[in-house]
CSV table of C-alpha atoms in Angstrom, one decimal:
chain,number,residue,atom,x,y,z
T,1157,MET,CA,35.6,93.4,148.6
T,1158,LEU,CA,33.9,96.5,149.7
T,1159,PRO,CA,32.3,98.8,147.1
T,1160,ALA,CA,34.1,102.0,146.2
T,1161,ALA,CA,33.1,104.9,148.4
T,1162,ALA,CA,31.0,107.5,146.6
T,1163,PRO,CA,33.0,110.9,146.0
T,1164,PRO,CA,32.2,113.7,148.7
T,1165,ALA,CA,29.1,115.8,148.0
T,1166,LYS,CA,31.5,118.9,147.1
T,1167,THR,CA,33.4,116.8,144.7
T,1168,ARG,CA,30.1,115.9,142.9
T,1169,LEU,CA,29.0,119.4,142.8
T,1170,VAL,CA,32.2,120.5,141.2
T,1171,ILE,CA,31.9,117.7,138.4
T,1172,VAL,CA,28.1,118.8,137.7
T,1173,THR,CA,29.1,122.4,137.6
T,1174,ALA,CA,32.1,121.8,135.2
T,1175,ALA,CA,29.8,119.6,132.9
T,1176,ARG,CA,27.2,122.3,132.9
T,1177,THR,CA,29.6,124.9,132.0
T,1178,ALA,CA,31.2,122.7,129.2
T,1179,TYR,CA,27.8,122.1,128.0
T,1180,GLU,CA,26.7,125.7,127.9
T,1181,ARG,CA,30.1,126.8,126.2
T,1182,LEU,CA,29.9,123.9,123.7
T,1183,ARG,CA,26.4,124.4,122.7
T,1184,ALA,CA,26.7,128.2,122.4
T,1185,ASP,CA,29.6,127.7,120.0
T,1186,ILE,CA,27.6,125.1,117.8
T,1187,LEU,CA,24.6,127.4,117.6
T,1188,ARG,CA,26.8,130.4,116.5
T,1189,CYS,CA,28.7,128.1,114.1
T,1190,ALA,CA,31.8,128.8,115.8
T,1191,LEU,CA,32.2,124.9,115.5
T,1192,ALA,CA,31.1,124.2,111.9
T,1193,PRO,CA,28.5,121.6,110.8
T,1194,GLY,CA,30.3,118.4,110.5
T,1195,GLU,CA,33.5,119.3,112.4
T,1196,ARG,CA,35.3,116.8,114.7
T,1197,LEU,CA,34.6,117.2,118.4
T,1198,ARG,CA,37.9,115.6,119.9
T,1199,ILE,CA,37.9,115.7,123.6
T,1200,HIS,CA,41.4,116.4,123.9
T,1201,ASP,CA,41.1,119.7,121.9
T,1202,LEU,CA,37.8,120.5,123.6
T,1203,THR,CA,39.4,120.3,127.1
T,1204,LYS,CA,42.0,122.6,126.0
T,1205,ARG,CA,39.7,125.0,124.3
T,1206,TYR,CA,37.3,125.3,127.3
T,1207,ALA,CA,39.7,124.6,130.1
T,1208,SER,CA,37.6,121.6,131.1
T,1209,GLY,CA,38.5,118.1,132.2
T,1210,PRO,CA,37.8,115.1,130.0
T,1211,ILE,CA,34.8,113.8,132.2
T,1212,PRO,CA,32.7,116.9,132.2
T,1213,THR,CA,33.4,117.5,128.4
T,1214,ARG,CA,32.2,113.9,127.5
T,1215,GLU,CA,29.2,114.3,129.5
T,1216,ALA,CA,28.6,117.7,127.8
T,1217,LEU,CA,28.9,115.8,124.4
T,1218,ASN,CA,26.6,113.2,125.2
T,1219,ARG,CA,24.0,115.8,126.3
T,1220,LEU,CA,24.2,117.6,123.2
T,1221,ALA,CA,24.1,114.3,121.1
T,1222,ALA,CA,20.9,113.7,122.9
T,1223,GLU,CA,19.7,117.0,121.7
T,1224,GLY,CA,20.7,116.1,118.0
T,1225,LEU,CA,23.3,119.0,118.0
T,1226,ALA,CA,26.0,116.4,118.1
T,1227,LEU,CA,26.5,113.1,116.5
T,1228,HIS,CA,28.6,110.0,118.0
T,1229,SER,CA,29.8,107.0,116.0
T,1230,ASP,CA,32.5,104.4,117.1
T,1231,GLN,CA,34.6,105.1,114.1
T,1232,ARG,CA,34.8,109.0,114.3
T,1233,GLY,CA,33.7,109.8,117.8
T,1234,PHE,CA,31.8,113.0,118.2
T,1235,THR,CA,31.1,115.5,115.4
T,1236,VAL,CA,28.9,118.6,115.1
T,1237,ALA,CA,25.6,117.7,113.6
T,1238,PRO,CA,25.6,118.4,109.9
T,1239,ILE,CA,23.1,120.5,108.0
T,1240,SER,CA,21.1,120.0,104.7
T,1241,ALA,CA,18.7,121.6,102.5
T,1242,GLU,CA,16.3,118.8,103.2
T,1243,ASP,CA,16.5,119.4,107.0
T,1244,LEU,CA,15.9,123.1,106.3
T,1245,VAL,CA,12.7,122.4,104.7
T,1246,GLU,CA,11.6,119.9,107.4
T,1247,LEU,CA,12.6,122.2,110.2
T,1248,THR,CA,10.8,125.2,108.7
T,1249,LEU,CA,7.4,123.1,108.2
T,1250,ALA,CA,7.7,121.9,111.8
T,1251,ARG,CA,8.1,125.3,113.0
T,1252,ALA,CA,5.2,126.7,111.1
T,1253,TRP,CA,2.9,123.9,112.0
T,1254,VAL,CA,3.7,124.2,115.9
T,1255,TYR,CA,3.8,128.1,115.8
T,1256,GLU,CA,0.4,128.2,114.3
T,1257,ILE,CA,-1.3,126.0,116.7
T,1258,ALA,CA,0.4,127.7,119.8
T,1259,MET,CA,0.0,131.3,118.4
T,1260,ARG,CA,-3.8,130.8,117.9
T,1261,GLU,CA,-4.1,129.4,121.3
T,1262,SER,CA,-2.2,132.0,123.0
T,1263,VAL,CA,-4.2,134.8,121.1
T,1264,ARG,CA,-7.5,133.2,122.3
T,1265,ARG,CA,-6.3,132.3,125.9
T,1266,GLY,CA,-4.0,135.0,126.8
T,1267,ASP,CA,-4.5,137.4,129.7
T,1268,ASP,CA,-3.2,140.7,130.6
T,1269,ALA,CA,-0.1,139.1,132.1
T,1270,TRP,CA,0.7,137.4,128.9
T,1271,GLU,CA,0.3,140.7,127.0
T,1272,GLU,CA,2.7,142.4,129.4
T,1273,ARG,CA,5.3,139.5,129.1
T,1274,CYS,CA,5.2,140.0,125.2
T,1275,LEU,CA,5.7,143.8,125.4
T,1276,LEU,CA,8.4,143.4,127.9
T,1277,ALA,CA,10.0,140.8,125.7
T,1278,TYR,CA,9.6,143.1,122.7
T,1279,HIS,CA,11.0,146.1,124.3
T,1280,ARG,CA,14.2,144.2,125.5
T,1281,LEU,CA,14.6,142.7,122.0
T,1282,LYS,CA,14.5,146.0,120.2
T,1283,LYS,CA,17.1,147.6,122.5
T,1284,VAL,CA,19.8,145.0,121.2
T,1285,PRO,CA,21.4,145.2,117.7
T,1286,ARG,CA,21.3,142.2,115.6
T,1287,TYR,CA,25.2,143.0,114.4
T,1288,LEU,CA,28.2,143.9,116.0
T,1289,SER,CA,29.6,145.1,112.8
T,1290,VAL,CA,28.0,145.2,109.2
T,1291,GLU,CA,31.2,145.0,107.3
T,1292,PRO,CA,32.1,142.2,107.5
T,1293,PRO,CA,28.9,140.8,109.0
T,1294,ALA,CA,29.4,139.9,112.6
T,1295,PRO,CA,26.1,138.8,114.4
T,1296,ASN,CA,25.8,140.0,117.7
T,1297,PRO,CA,25.7,137.0,120.3
T,1298,ASP,CA,23.8,139.3,122.9
T,1299,TYR,CA,21.1,139.4,120.6
T,1300,ASP,CA,20.3,135.5,120.7
T,1301,ARG,CA,18.6,135.4,124.2
T,1302,PRO,CA,16.1,138.2,124.1
T,1303,HIS,CA,15.3,136.9,120.5
T,1304,ARG,CA,14.5,133.4,122.0
T,1305,ASP,CA,12.6,135.1,124.8
T,1306,PHE,CA,10.4,137.3,122.4
T,1307,HIS,CA,9.3,134.2,120.2
T,1308,ILE,CA,8.6,132.0,123.3
T,1309,ALA,CA,6.6,134.9,125.0
T,1310,LEU,CA,4.4,135.1,122.1
T,1311,ILE,CA,3.1,131.6,122.4
T,1312,SER,CA,3.6,131.1,126.2
T,1313,ALA,CA,-0.1,131.4,127.0
T,1314,CYS,CA,-1.2,128.3,124.7
T,1315,GLY,CA,-1.8,126.1,127.7
T,1316,SER,CA,0.6,123.5,126.8
T,1317,ARG,CA,4.1,123.2,128.4
T,1318,TRP,CA,4.7,120.4,126.0
T,1319,MET,CA,4.0,122.7,122.8
T,1320,ILE,CA,6.3,125.3,124.2
T,1321,ASP,CA,9.0,122.8,124.9
T,1322,ILE,CA,8.7,121.4,121.3
T,1323,ALA,CA,8.9,125.3,120.0
T,1324,GLU,CA,11.8,125.8,122.1
T,1325,ARG,CA,13.8,123.0,120.7
T,1326,LEU,CA,13.0,123.8,117.3
T,1327,PHE,CA,13.9,127.4,118.0
T,1328,ASP,CA,17.1,126.3,119.2
T,1329,HIS,CA,17.9,123.8,116.2
T,1330,ALA,CA,17.1,126.9,113.9
T,1331,GLU,CA,19.7,129.0,115.7
T,1332,ARG,CA,22.7,127.9,113.4
T,1333,TYR,CA,20.8,128.9,110.4
T,1334,ARG,CA,19.8,132.3,111.7
T,1335,ASN,CA,23.5,132.9,112.2
T,1336,LEU,CA,24.2,131.7,108.5
T,1337,SER,CA,21.5,134.0,107.2
T,1338,ARG,CA,22.9,136.9,109.1
T,1339,LYS,CA,26.2,136.4,107.5
T,1340,ILE,CA,24.8,135.8,103.8
T,1341,ALA,CA,22.7,138.9,103.7
T,1342,ILE,CA,21.9,142.0,105.9
T,1343,ILE,CA,18.3,142.6,105.7
T,1344,PRO,CA,16.5,144.9,108.0
T,1345,ARG,CA,14.0,142.8,109.9
T,1346,GLU,CA,13.2,144.6,113.1
T,1347,ASP,CA,9.8,145.6,111.7
T,1348,GLU,CA,8.9,142.0,111.4
T,1349,HIS,CA,8.8,141.7,115.2
T,1350,LYS,CA,6.8,145.0,115.6
T,1351,LYS,CA,4.2,143.9,113.3
T,1352,MET,CA,3.9,140.4,115.1
T,1353,ILE,CA,3.4,142.2,118.5
T,1354,ASP,CA,0.9,144.6,117.0
T,1355,ALA,CA,-1.0,141.6,115.8
T,1356,VAL,CA,-0.8,139.7,119.0
T,1357,LEU,CA,-2.0,142.8,120.9
T,1358,ALA,CA,-4.8,143.5,118.6
T,1359,ARG,CA,-6.0,139.9,119.3
T,1360,SER,CA,-5.7,139.2,115.7
T,1361,GLY,CA,-4.9,135.5,115.2
T,1362,ASP,CA,-5.0,135.1,111.7
T,1363,GLU,CA,-2.5,137.9,111.2
T,1364,ALA,CA,-0.2,137.0,114.0
T,1365,VAL,CA,0.0,133.5,112.6
T,1366,ALA,CA,0.6,134.5,108.9
T,1367,LEU,CA,3.2,137.0,110.0
T,1368,LEU,CA,5.2,134.5,112.2
T,1369,LYS,CA,4.9,131.8,109.2
T,1370,ARG,CA,6.6,134.3,107.0
T,1371,HIS,CA,9.0,135.4,109.4
T,1372,VAL,CA,10.2,131.8,109.8
T,1373,GLU,CA,10.2,131.1,106.0
T,1374,LEU,CA,12.1,134.2,105.4
T,1375,THR,CA,15.4,133.1,107.0
T,1376,ALA,CA,15.2,129.5,105.1
T,1377,GLU,CA,14.9,131.3,101.9
T,1378,ILE,CA,17.9,133.6,102.7
T,1379,VAL,CA,20.1,130.6,103.4
T,1380,ALA,CA,18.9,127.9,100.8
T,1381,GLY,CA,16.6,130.0,98.3
T,1382,PRO,CA,12.8,129.7,98.2
T,1383,PRO,CA,11.1,126.6,99.4
T,1384,ALA,CA,10.7,125.0,95.9
T,1385,ARG,CA,14.3,125.3,95.1
T,1386,ALA,CA,15.5,123.9,98.5
T,1387,ALA,CA,13.1,121.0,98.2
T,1388,LYS,CA,14.8,120.1,94.9
T,1389,ARG,CA,18.5,120.4,95.9
T,1390,PRO,CA,20.5,117.5,96.2
T,1391,LYS,CA,20.7,115.7,99.5
T,1392,ALA,CA,23.5,116.7,101.9
T,1393,ALA,CA,24.7,114.7,104.8
T,1394,ARG,CA,21.8,114.4,107.1
T,1395,GLY,CA,21.8,114.8,110.8
T,1396,ARG,CA,19.2,115.1,113.5
T,1397,GLY,CA,20.6,118.6,114.0
T,1398,GLY,CA,20.2,120.4,110.9
T,1399,ALA,CA,17.6,122.4,109.3
T,1400,ARG,CA,17.5,126.1,108.8
T,1401,GLY,CA,15.1,128.7,110.3
T,1402,THR,CA,14.6,132.0,111.8
């Protein structure tokens, strides 16, 4: 029996493109909490929601599960990864540790091109409002990308692509909790970014690290209280996707 012929290149390209589109839209909805932690992700429902076929949708779910943003079990299928106070503490610690090393190295090694990247990222960020509306609180999805770009620019001269990749993944896992914090309390925080860029340009590593660490911790405190209280809370359903940050 002859093996089945491979699909034409054009067909494969369509499948790959559809899977990427489904992945990006699903991921964005998970990070913005449009799909709630613990929510079932039924392929039939998702194909209608995103006008995507079942194969691209399943590929997208598998990719999200590999990132820890979704979970899969034989009994329940796919679900959005849960969140917990314990994971919040762990994520905040991990981000503080990674950022401290990466920030110090960037301040030490960064050149003029790095300073320009940081300044450009900051100017782009400050032009975008954090909220679409204040009452009721509605976070602005257009704020997410420049916010991410700014934080990654700060550590982009650390000299380790591995370190930057880890920081990016931790930042993305914290996105759900930033969106939660913005709905819980509207606190002007733009000045935090201004102080960070000033410390970086002044090549003050200690100050830049302290400001960034406090920036990370504050969002966790908004969502779950000070770290000491969060650490004592009863365990919630744990998942690899959960932790709260800024």
